[in-house]
XYZ file of C-alpha atoms in Angstrom:
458
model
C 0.000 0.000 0.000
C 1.602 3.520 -1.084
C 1.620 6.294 1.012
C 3.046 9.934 0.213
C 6.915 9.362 -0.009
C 9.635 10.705 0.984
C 12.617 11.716 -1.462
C 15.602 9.145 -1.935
C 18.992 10.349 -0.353
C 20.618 13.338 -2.428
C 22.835 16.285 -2.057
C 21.793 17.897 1.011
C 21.039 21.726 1.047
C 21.906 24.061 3.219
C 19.046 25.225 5.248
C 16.646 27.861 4.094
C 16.896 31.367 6.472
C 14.660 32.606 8.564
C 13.909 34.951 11.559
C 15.614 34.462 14.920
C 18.605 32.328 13.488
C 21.010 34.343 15.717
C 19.007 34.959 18.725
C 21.039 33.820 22.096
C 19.541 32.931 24.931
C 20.675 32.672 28.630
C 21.088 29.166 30.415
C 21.075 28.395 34.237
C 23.987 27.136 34.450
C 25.740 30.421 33.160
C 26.625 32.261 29.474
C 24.758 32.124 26.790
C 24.139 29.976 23.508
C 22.259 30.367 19.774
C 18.538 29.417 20.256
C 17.850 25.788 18.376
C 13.637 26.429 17.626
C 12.959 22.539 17.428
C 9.066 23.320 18.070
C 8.610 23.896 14.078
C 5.104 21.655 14.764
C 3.372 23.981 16.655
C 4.706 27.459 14.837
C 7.571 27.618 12.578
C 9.976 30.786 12.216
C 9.643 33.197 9.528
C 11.109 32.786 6.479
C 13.749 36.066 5.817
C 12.267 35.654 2.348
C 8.676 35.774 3.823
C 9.994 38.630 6.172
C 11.378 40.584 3.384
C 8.726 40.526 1.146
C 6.714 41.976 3.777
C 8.297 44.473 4.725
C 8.713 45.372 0.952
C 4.925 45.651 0.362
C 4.383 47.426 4.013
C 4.542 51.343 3.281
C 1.517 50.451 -0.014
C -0.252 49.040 2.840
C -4.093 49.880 1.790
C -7.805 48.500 2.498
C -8.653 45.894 0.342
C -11.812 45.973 -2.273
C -13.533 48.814 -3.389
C -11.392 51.438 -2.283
C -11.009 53.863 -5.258
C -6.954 54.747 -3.826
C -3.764 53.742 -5.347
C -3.140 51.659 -2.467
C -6.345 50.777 -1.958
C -5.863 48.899 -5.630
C -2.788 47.886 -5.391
C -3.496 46.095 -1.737
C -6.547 44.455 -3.699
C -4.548 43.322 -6.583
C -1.914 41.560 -4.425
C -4.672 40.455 -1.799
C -6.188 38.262 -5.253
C -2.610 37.404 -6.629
C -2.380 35.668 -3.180
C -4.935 33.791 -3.903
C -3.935 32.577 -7.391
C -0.398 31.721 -5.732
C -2.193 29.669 -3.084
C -4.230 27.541 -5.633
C -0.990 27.042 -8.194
C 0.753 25.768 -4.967
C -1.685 23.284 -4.033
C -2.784 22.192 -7.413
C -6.153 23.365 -7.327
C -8.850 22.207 -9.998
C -10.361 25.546 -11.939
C -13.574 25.628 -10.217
C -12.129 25.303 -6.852
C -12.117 28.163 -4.231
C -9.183 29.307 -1.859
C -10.266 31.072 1.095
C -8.442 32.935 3.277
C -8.935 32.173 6.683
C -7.193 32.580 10.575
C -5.910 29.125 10.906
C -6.141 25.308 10.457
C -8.549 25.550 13.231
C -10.644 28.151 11.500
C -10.944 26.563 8.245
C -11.970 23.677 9.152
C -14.635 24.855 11.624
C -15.483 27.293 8.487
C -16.417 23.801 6.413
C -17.925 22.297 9.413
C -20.094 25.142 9.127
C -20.469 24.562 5.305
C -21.866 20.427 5.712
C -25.424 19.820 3.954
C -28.424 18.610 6.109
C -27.551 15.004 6.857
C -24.169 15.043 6.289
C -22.560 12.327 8.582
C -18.827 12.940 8.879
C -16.069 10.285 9.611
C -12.860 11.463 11.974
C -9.972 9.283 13.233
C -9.204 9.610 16.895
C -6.013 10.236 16.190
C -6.674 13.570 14.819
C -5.463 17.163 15.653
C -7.801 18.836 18.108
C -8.134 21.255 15.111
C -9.744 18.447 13.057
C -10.847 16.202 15.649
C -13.684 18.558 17.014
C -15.807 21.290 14.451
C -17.722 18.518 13.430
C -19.706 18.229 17.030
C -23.341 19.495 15.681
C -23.223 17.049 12.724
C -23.503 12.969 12.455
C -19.798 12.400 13.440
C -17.993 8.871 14.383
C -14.816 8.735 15.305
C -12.664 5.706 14.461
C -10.279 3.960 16.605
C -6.476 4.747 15.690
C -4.922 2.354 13.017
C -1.922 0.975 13.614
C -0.617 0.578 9.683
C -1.813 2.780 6.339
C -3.654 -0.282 4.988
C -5.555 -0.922 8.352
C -6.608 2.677 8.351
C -7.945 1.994 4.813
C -9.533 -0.835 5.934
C -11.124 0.982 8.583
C -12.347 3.643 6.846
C -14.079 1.733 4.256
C -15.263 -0.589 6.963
C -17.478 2.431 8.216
C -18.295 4.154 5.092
C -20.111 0.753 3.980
C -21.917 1.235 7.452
C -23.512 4.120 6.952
C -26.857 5.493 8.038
C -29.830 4.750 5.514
C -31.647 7.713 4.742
C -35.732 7.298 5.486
C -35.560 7.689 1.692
C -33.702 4.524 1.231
C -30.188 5.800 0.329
C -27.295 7.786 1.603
C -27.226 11.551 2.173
C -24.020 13.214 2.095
C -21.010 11.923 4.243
C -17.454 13.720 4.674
C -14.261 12.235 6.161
C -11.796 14.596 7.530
C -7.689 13.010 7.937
C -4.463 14.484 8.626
C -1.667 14.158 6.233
C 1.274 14.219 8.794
C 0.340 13.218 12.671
C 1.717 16.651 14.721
C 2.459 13.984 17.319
C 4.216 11.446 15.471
C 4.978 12.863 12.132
C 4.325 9.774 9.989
C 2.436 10.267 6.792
C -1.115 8.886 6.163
C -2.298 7.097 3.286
C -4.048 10.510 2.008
C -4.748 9.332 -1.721
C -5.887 5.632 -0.660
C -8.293 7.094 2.329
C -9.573 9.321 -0.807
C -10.479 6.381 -2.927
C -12.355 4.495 -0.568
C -13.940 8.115 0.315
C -15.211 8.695 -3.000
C -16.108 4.460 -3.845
C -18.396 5.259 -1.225
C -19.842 8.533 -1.932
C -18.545 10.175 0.364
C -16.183 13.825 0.212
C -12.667 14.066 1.898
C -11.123 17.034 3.099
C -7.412 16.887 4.467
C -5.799 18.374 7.159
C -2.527 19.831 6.105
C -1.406 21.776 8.623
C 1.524 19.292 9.446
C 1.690 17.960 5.537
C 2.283 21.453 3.927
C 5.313 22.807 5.467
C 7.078 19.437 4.772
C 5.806 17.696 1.243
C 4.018 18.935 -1.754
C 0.863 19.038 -1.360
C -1.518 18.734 -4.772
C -5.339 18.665 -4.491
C -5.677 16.946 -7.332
C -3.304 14.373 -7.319
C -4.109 13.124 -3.563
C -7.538 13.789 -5.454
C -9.175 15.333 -1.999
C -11.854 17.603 -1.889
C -10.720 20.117 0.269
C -7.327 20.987 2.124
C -6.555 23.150 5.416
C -3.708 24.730 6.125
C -2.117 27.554 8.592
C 0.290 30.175 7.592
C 2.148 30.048 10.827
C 3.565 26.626 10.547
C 4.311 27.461 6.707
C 6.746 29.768 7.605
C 4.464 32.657 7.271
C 3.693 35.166 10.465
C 0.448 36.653 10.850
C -2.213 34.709 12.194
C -3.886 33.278 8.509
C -4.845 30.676 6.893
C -6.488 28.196 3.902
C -9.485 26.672 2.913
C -8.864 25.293 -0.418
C -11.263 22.999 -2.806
C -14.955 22.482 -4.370
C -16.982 25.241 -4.507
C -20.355 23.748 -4.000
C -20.904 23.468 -0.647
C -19.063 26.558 0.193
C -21.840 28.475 -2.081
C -24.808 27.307 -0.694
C -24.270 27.471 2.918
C -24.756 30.355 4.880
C -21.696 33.422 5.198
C -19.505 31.707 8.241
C -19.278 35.159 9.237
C -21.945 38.176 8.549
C -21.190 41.454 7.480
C -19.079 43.614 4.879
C -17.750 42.081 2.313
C -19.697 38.701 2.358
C -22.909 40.420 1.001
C -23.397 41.596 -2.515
C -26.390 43.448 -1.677
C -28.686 44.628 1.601
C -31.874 46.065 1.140
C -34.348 47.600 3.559
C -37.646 45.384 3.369
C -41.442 47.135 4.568
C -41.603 45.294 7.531
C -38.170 46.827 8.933
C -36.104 43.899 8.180
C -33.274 43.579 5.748
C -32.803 41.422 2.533
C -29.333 40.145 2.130
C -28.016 38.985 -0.902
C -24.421 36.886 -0.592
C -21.484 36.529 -2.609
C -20.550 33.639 -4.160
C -17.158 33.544 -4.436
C -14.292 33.039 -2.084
C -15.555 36.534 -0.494
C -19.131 35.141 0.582
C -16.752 33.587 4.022
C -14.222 36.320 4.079
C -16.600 39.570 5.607
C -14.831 42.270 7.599
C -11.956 43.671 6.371
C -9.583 40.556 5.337
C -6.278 39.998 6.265
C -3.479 41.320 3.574
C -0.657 41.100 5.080
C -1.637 37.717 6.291
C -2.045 36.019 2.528
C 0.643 38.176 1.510
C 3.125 36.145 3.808
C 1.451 33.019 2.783
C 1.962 33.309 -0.581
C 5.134 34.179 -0.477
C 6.048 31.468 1.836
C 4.081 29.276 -1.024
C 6.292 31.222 -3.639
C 9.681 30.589 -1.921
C 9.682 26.673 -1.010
C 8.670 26.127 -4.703
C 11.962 28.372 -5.475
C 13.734 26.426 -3.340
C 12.648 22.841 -4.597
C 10.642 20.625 -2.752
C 13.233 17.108 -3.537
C 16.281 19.070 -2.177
C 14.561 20.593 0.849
C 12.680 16.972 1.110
C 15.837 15.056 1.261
C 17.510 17.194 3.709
C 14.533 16.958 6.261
C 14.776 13.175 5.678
C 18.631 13.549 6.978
C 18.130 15.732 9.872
C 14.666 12.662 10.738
C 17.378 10.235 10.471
C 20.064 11.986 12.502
C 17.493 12.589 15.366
C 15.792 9.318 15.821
C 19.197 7.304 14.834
C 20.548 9.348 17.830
C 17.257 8.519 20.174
C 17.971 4.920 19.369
C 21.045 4.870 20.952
C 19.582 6.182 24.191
C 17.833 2.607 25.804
C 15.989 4.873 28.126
C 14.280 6.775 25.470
C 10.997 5.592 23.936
C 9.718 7.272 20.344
C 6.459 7.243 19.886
C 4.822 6.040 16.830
C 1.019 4.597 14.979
C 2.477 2.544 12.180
C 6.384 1.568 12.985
C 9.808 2.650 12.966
C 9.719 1.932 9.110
C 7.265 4.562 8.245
C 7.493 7.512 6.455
C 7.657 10.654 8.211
C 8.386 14.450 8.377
C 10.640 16.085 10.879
C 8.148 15.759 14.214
C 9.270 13.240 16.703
C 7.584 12.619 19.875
C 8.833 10.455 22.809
C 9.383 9.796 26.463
C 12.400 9.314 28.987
C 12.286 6.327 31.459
C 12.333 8.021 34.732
C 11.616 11.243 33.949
C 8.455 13.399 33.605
C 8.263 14.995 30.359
C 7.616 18.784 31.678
C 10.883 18.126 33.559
C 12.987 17.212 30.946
C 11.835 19.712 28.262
C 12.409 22.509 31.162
C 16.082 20.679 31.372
C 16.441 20.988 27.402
C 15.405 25.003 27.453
C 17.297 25.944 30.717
C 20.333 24.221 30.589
C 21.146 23.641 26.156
C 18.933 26.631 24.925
C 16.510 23.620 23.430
C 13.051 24.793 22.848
C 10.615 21.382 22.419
C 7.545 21.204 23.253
C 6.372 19.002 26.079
C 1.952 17.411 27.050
C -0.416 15.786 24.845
C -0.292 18.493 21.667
C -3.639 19.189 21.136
C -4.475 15.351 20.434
C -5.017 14.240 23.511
C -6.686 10.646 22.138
C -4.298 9.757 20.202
C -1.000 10.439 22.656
C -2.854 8.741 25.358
C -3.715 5.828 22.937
C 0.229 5.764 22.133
C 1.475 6.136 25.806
C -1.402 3.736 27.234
C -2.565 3.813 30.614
C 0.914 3.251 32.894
C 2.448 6.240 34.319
C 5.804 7.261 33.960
C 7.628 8.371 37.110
C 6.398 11.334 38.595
C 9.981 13.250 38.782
C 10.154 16.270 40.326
C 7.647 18.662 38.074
C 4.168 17.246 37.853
C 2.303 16.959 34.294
C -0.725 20.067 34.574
C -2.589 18.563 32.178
C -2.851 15.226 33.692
C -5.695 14.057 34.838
C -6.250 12.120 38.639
C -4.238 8.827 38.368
C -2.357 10.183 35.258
C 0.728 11.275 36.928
C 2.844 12.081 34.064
C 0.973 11.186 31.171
C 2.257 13.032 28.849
C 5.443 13.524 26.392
C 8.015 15.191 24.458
C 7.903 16.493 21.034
C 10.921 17.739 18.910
C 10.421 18.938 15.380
C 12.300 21.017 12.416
C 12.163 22.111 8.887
C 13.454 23.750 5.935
C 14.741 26.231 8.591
C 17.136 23.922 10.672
C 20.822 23.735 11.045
C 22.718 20.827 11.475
C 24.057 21.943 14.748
C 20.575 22.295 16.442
C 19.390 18.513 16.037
C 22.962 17.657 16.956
C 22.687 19.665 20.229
C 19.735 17.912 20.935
C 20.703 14.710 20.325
C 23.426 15.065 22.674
C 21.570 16.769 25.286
C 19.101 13.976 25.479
C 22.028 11.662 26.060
C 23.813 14.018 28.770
C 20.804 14.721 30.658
C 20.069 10.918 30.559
C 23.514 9.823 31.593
C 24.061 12.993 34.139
C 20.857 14.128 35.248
C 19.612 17.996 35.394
C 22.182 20.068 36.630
C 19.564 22.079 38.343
C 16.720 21.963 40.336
C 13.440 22.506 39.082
C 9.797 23.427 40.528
C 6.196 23.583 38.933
C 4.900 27.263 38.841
C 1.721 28.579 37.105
C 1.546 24.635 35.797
C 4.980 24.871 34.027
C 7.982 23.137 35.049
C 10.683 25.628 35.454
C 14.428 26.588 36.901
C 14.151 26.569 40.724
C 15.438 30.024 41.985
């Protein structure tokens, strides 16, 4: 069974630039050191390119649509252009819409909003938060986490031929949301086989990119989904934006996700003292108030400079910093990586694990205070499926307690390091030994849970 690939070994490039490459940080233990940002998963640095083009665009800074101004037409212009960029990069079919949007999160909330009457909607537990819960006022069943690509096929279609019967015999209109890349894991699902059995069955597929994007190509019409989400923030775009991409149809006919300016074509004044409201149908009926420029703007340049930079070269080099991290994991007996469908499984560059003996919140505080490491340490906002993948035995309490954690669940919770197009050589290096030193040695400093984090004991 094929899932989305990684690139074979090539010439590895040097990594792309981006904001906060020289910030220094100071450690407990005394001096100073670079800052390695190895929490790419939950928002990725800048791109300089991103940054640049930006700032470039800044002083024409003008509201966008209908504003008669130079800058007023200009913002417009490169507000749409976005757009067009966004669609090229995901290989969107002509009569799709993209839609500019705050987040993952908010796209896919924005669709949940979108469903027709009936529409049941299918959800792995192993899902994102993000695209785990919109779907809470529909027909929604959640299926239990697959532990290969061709048993979450199998699953899929397994509940797809289940459906609800309509009273009128047949089946009304089904969705199934998936995640390309886990944010906890970082293997790759089988997006283009889950889309098949989707569509044998009659049913619409919409994919969660958030994790996928940053990493791989992503084309709608080759994984032939129906929809993809994405956020700007973990594209290496700033700003707070992000993209619903795909089919028009069910975008038209359901109600503006938000009312107001821009979503309406035309308001009238009725005799009763009402108001008649006639709605766009385009990409601007879910885009009222005044949208976001500089947000697309960043995302479509972000879009515009990993294309530039080639997605083989910049594939292959994540695949060498993946191997250099979990090679250097392995070789730690005390360290356990987490992972759905086996060590053999394609990936991007987001590990998760745990430490024997150690709570997580304890040893990610260790990483920041004492190597300048910034990871990121709980459940990441997928609570089923890291509980699924640390089942129900504790790891040692140590000497910072887990907030989250619930009563009984001491420490249930792990680590998470992840990188990018955006990471030198020396940062997953650092890590790597770090893990081993603080393994080996211990903390070199006390540490105390305050406000529910685990920090430096003054």
């Amino acid at each position: 069974m094929s899932v989305i690939t990684a690139a074979a070994d090539q010439t590895v490039c040097a990594p792309l630039s981006v904001l906060g490459r020289d910030v220094t940080v100071p450690l407990v233990t005394g001096g100073e050191v670079g800052y390695a940002a190895l929490d790419y998963a939950a928002s990725a640095p800048a791109l300089q390119r991103v940054w640049d083009d930006v700032a470039a665009y800044a002083p024409y800074y003008g509201s966008v649509h209908r504003g008669a101004g130079y800058l007023s037409q200009l913002s417009t212009d490169l507000f749409e252009n976005a757009r067009r960029t966004v669609a090229a990069f995901l290989g969107c079919r002509q009569d799709d819409q993209v839609i500019f949007t705050r987040s993952t999160t908010d796209s896919l909330n924005l669709l949940a909003r979108a469903l027709p009457a009936g529409c049941q909607v299918f959800v792995f537990e192993t899902e994102h938060h993000a695209s785990l819960l919109p779907w809470q006022d529909a027909q929604v069943s959640y299926l239990d986490a697959p532990r290969s690509p061709r048993q979450a096929v199998e699953t899929l279609e397994r509940a797809l031929a289940g459906r609800t019967v309509s009273a009128e015999g047949g089946h009304g209109p089904a969705l199934v949301c998936v995640t390309g890349a886990s944010n906890v894991t970082g293997e790759l699902w089988p997006v283009r086989e889950l889309a098949a059995a989707a569509h044998a069955h009659g049913a619409r597929i919409v994919l969660d990119a958030a994790q996928l994007a940053p990493h791989h190509p992503v084309d709608v019409r080759d994984l032939d989904v129906d929809w993809v989400a994405f956020s700007g923030h973990k594209l290496y775009a700033p700003f707070g934006s992000g993209v619903l991409a795909g089919r028009a149809d069910w975008l038209r006919a359901a109600e503006p996700y938000l009312a107001g300016g821009g979503a309406s074509r035309k308001v009238t004044r009725r005799t009763d003292g009402g108001v008649d409201v006639e709605w766009h149908e385009s990409a601007a009926r879910h885009e009222a108030g005044s949208p976001n420029v500089i947000g697309a703007y960043s995302i479509a340049a972000a879009c515009k400079a990993l294309t530039e930079a080639g997605w083989e070269s910049l594939v292959a080099r994540e695949q060498h910093l993946v191997r250099t991290v979990r090679e250097g994991l392995a070789e730690v007996p005390e360290v356990r990586i987490l992972s759905l469908f086996g060590d053999d499984a394609p990936r991007v560059g987001v590990i998760s694990f745990v430490v024997e003996g150690w709570n997580s919140s304890h040893f990610a505080a260790a990483l920041s205070a004492e190597y300048g490491i910034g990871v990121r340490d709980g459940l990441f906002c997928a609570h089923p499926l890291v509980r699924t993948l640390l089942g129900s035995d504790p790891q040692a309490q140590g000497e910072c307690g887990a907030p989250e954690a619930a009563p009984g669940e001491k420490s249930l919770n792990a680590i998470r390091v992840s990188f990018g197009a955006g990471t030198p050589d020396e940062h997953v290096e650092r890590f790597v030994n770090a893990v081993r030193e603080l393994v080996r040695e211990g903390a070199k400093w006390r540490y105390r849970t305050e406000d529910g984090r685990c920090v430096p004991a003054v």
